[in-house]
């Protein structure tokens, strides 16, 4: 009795293998469909760019594998059997689906369809991202695009995890697995209340800001930018006094407007200066805010297309 289950399993395996051997391959099916369409071995062979005798052998092999006749053929005519008609109708849909699947996958591979995920930080969102989005959608309307705000360090993590395709962040950034493109370099400006004691000057030095109450972004949302400001003050021997924090630039400028301190912004913010706030160049400071695009290599076509757009704006 112990042998009986083994015999059943062995028979089942043999039957399954036999069934798999009987399945026709795609070349045989496409050959049959061509003959069924043309009802002529000669025309079908020309359509498939193969020899007519090779096509005939392919059909015979298919019929032998299936175990039934698909075509009635004489020296003058070719016509489908009833079984052949059924086989034709069913497999025409399958072949069409396979062709469409291949074409769809090819379009995705070439970047012709798909989804592009972009992350950005505040300064890139002012002019660079809106201009790039408008041009990219004009050129590649078939690609859906999603954008999300992420601070610079979080963008790097998201790129590493494959959660975004392109990051618009603060630079510099160097890594062998990533490629970067510089989008803008902005000098630093001081944003202060319009009635501030320094507001009537043409520029403000870092030293003049020693001890001034400073409004900065929070560590979580402005990590990289805070480090840049801290380094600029340290490099010039100025005391950094942080009195207030906000998670976004609008909140920071609101605090500045109400006299809660001054803040440091890139030149790109000049066009977004609210009433009651004065922005002056930070003199004697060579530090710049560098906005860069970062993407992982090798890149897909949808990414390289977006990079080309960034270069064009």
CSV table of C-alpha atoms in Angstrom, one decimal, residues 113-265:
chain,number,residue,atom,x,y,z
A,113,UNK,CA,4.5,55.8,-21.0
A,114,UNK,CA,4.9,55.6,-17.3
A,115,UNK,CA,5.1,57.6,-14.2
A,116,UNK,CA,7.8,60.1,-13.1
A,117,UNK,CA,8.2,60.9,-9.4
A,118,UNK,CA,9.9,64.2,-8.5
A,119,UNK,CA,10.9,65.4,-5.1
A,120,UNK,CA,11.8,69.1,-4.5
A,121,UNK,CA,12.8,71.4,-1.7
A,122,UNK,CA,11.6,75.0,-1.2
A,123,UNK,CA,13.9,77.0,-3.4
A,124,UNK,CA,13.5,74.6,-6.4
A,125,UNK,CA,9.7,75.0,-6.0
A,126,UNK,CA,9.8,78.7,-6.7
A,127,UNK,CA,10.7,78.8,-10.4
A,128,UNK,CA,12.7,75.8,-11.5
A,129,UNK,CA,10.1,73.1,-10.8
A,130,UNK,CA,7.0,75.0,-12.2
A,131,UNK,CA,8.9,75.9,-15.4
A,132,UNK,CA,10.2,72.3,-15.8
A,133,UNK,CA,6.8,70.8,-15.2
A,134,UNK,CA,5.1,73.0,-17.8
A,135,UNK,CA,7.7,72.1,-20.5
A,136,UNK,CA,7.9,68.4,-19.6
A,137,UNK,CA,4.1,68.0,-19.8
A,138,UNK,CA,4.1,69.8,-23.1
A,139,UNK,CA,6.7,67.5,-24.6
A,140,UNK,CA,5.7,64.3,-22.8
A,141,UNK,CA,2.0,64.4,-22.1
A,142,UNK,CA,1.8,60.6,-22.0
A,143,UNK,CA,3.9,60.5,-18.8
A,144,UNK,CA,2.1,61.0,-15.6
A,145,UNK,CA,4.0,63.1,-13.0
A,146,UNK,CA,3.8,63.3,-9.3
A,147,UNK,CA,5.7,65.8,-7.1
A,148,UNK,CA,6.4,65.8,-3.4
A,149,UNK,CA,8.1,68.2,-1.0
A,150,UNK,CA,11.1,66.6,0.8
A,151,UNK,CA,14.1,68.2,2.5
A,152,UNK,CA,17.4,67.6,1.0
A,153,UNK,CA,18.6,64.7,3.2
A,154,UNK,CA,15.2,63.0,3.0
A,155,UNK,CA,15.4,63.2,-0.8
A,156,UNK,CA,18.7,61.3,-0.7
A,157,UNK,CA,17.1,58.6,1.3
A,158,UNK,CA,14.1,58.4,-1.0
A,159,UNK,CA,16.3,58.2,-4.1
A,160,UNK,CA,18.3,55.4,-2.4
A,161,UNK,CA,15.1,53.5,-1.7
A,162,UNK,CA,13.8,54.0,-5.2
A,163,UNK,CA,10.8,56.0,-4.0
A,164,UNK,CA,11.5,59.0,-6.3
A,165,UNK,CA,13.1,59.3,-9.7
A,166,UNK,CA,14.6,62.8,-9.6
A,167,UNK,CA,15.4,64.9,-6.6
A,168,UNK,CA,15.7,68.7,-6.8
A,169,UNK,CA,17.7,69.5,-3.7
A,170,UNK,CA,20.5,71.6,-2.2
A,171,UNK,CA,24.1,70.7,-3.3
A,172,UNK,CA,26.7,69.8,-3.6
A,173,UNK,CA,26.3,66.1,-3.7
A,174,UNK,CA,28.8,63.5,-4.9
A,175,UNK,CA,28.1,59.8,-5.2
A,176,UNK,CA,29.3,57.2,-7.7
A,177,UNK,CA,25.8,55.8,-8.2
A,178,UNK,CA,24.2,59.1,-8.9
A,179,UNK,CA,24.4,61.9,-11.5
A,180,UNK,CA,23.8,65.5,-10.8
A,181,UNK,CA,23.1,68.7,-12.7
A,182,UNK,CA,23.5,72.2,-11.2
A,183,UNK,CA,20.4,74.2,-11.8
A,184,UNK,CA,21.1,77.5,-10.0
A,185,UNK,CA,23.7,79.1,-7.7
A,186,UNK,CA,22.2,81.9,-5.6
A,187,UNK,CA,24.1,84.4,-3.4
A,188,UNK,CA,22.8,84.9,0.1
A,189,UNK,CA,20.6,87.8,1.2
A,190,UNK,CA,19.4,89.0,4.6
A,191,UNK,CA,15.7,89.3,5.1
A,192,UNK,CA,14.7,91.8,7.9
A,193,UNK,CA,11.8,94.0,8.9
A,194,UNK,CA,11.6,97.1,6.8
A,195,UNK,CA,12.1,99.2,9.9
A,196,UNK,CA,15.2,97.3,11.0
A,197,UNK,CA,18.2,99.4,11.9
A,198,UNK,CA,20.2,97.9,9.0
A,199,UNK,CA,17.4,98.2,6.4
A,200,UNK,CA,18.6,101.5,4.9
A,201,UNK,CA,22.0,100.0,4.0
A,202,UNK,CA,22.9,98.7,0.5
A,203,UNK,CA,24.2,95.5,2.0
A,204,UNK,CA,24.9,93.8,5.3
A,205,UNK,CA,28.0,91.9,6.4
A,206,UNK,CA,28.0,88.7,8.3
A,207,UNK,CA,29.8,90.5,11.2
A,208,UNK,CA,27.0,93.0,11.5
A,209,UNK,CA,24.6,90.1,12.2
A,210,UNK,CA,26.5,88.9,15.3
A,211,UNK,CA,24.1,88.6,18.1
A,212,UNK,CA,21.0,89.4,15.9
A,213,UNK,CA,18.0,87.3,16.7
A,214,UNK,CA,17.8,84.8,13.8
A,215,UNK,CA,14.7,83.0,12.4
A,216,UNK,CA,15.6,79.7,10.8
A,217,UNK,CA,13.9,76.6,9.5
A,218,UNK,CA,13.6,73.6,11.8
A,219,UNK,CA,16.3,71.0,11.9
A,220,UNK,CA,13.8,68.4,10.5
A,221,UNK,CA,12.7,70.5,7.5
A,222,UNK,CA,15.8,72.6,6.8
A,223,UNK,CA,18.7,70.4,7.9
A,224,UNK,CA,21.0,71.0,5.0
A,225,UNK,CA,20.3,74.7,4.7
A,226,UNK,CA,20.8,75.3,8.4
A,227,UNK,CA,24.2,73.7,8.2
A,228,UNK,CA,25.1,76.0,5.3
A,229,UNK,CA,24.1,79.1,7.3
A,230,UNK,CA,25.9,77.9,10.4
A,231,UNK,CA,29.1,77.3,8.4
A,232,UNK,CA,28.9,80.8,6.8
A,233,UNK,CA,28.6,82.4,10.3
A,234,UNK,CA,31.3,80.3,11.7
A,235,UNK,CA,33.7,81.0,8.8
A,236,UNK,CA,33.4,84.7,9.4
A,237,UNK,CA,33.6,84.5,13.1
A,238,UNK,CA,30.0,85.7,13.7
A,239,UNK,CA,27.9,84.6,16.6
A,240,UNK,CA,24.8,82.6,15.5
A,241,UNK,CA,21.8,83.4,17.7
A,242,UNK,CA,18.6,81.4,16.8
A,243,UNK,CA,15.5,82.8,18.5
A,244,UNK,CA,12.7,81.4,16.4
A,245,UNK,CA,12.1,78.4,14.1
A,246,UNK,CA,9.5,77.6,11.4
A,247,UNK,CA,8.9,74.6,9.2
A,248,UNK,CA,8.5,76.6,6.0
A,249,UNK,CA,9.7,79.8,4.3
A,250,UNK,CA,6.3,81.5,4.6
A,251,UNK,CA,6.3,81.0,8.3
A,252,UNK,CA,9.9,82.3,8.6
A,253,UNK,CA,9.2,85.5,6.6
A,254,UNK,CA,6.0,86.0,8.7
A,255,UNK,CA,8.1,86.0,11.8
A,256,UNK,CA,10.6,88.4,10.3
A,257,UNK,CA,7.8,90.8,9.2
A,258,UNK,CA,6.5,90.9,12.8
A,259,UNK,CA,9.9,91.8,14.1
A,260,UNK,CA,10.8,88.4,15.6
A,261,UNK,CA,14.3,88.4,14.0
A,262,UNK,CA,16.1,88.3,10.7
A,263,UNK,CA,16.7,85.4,8.4
A,264,UNK,CA,19.0,84.4,5.5
A,265,UNK,CA,17.6,83.6,2.1
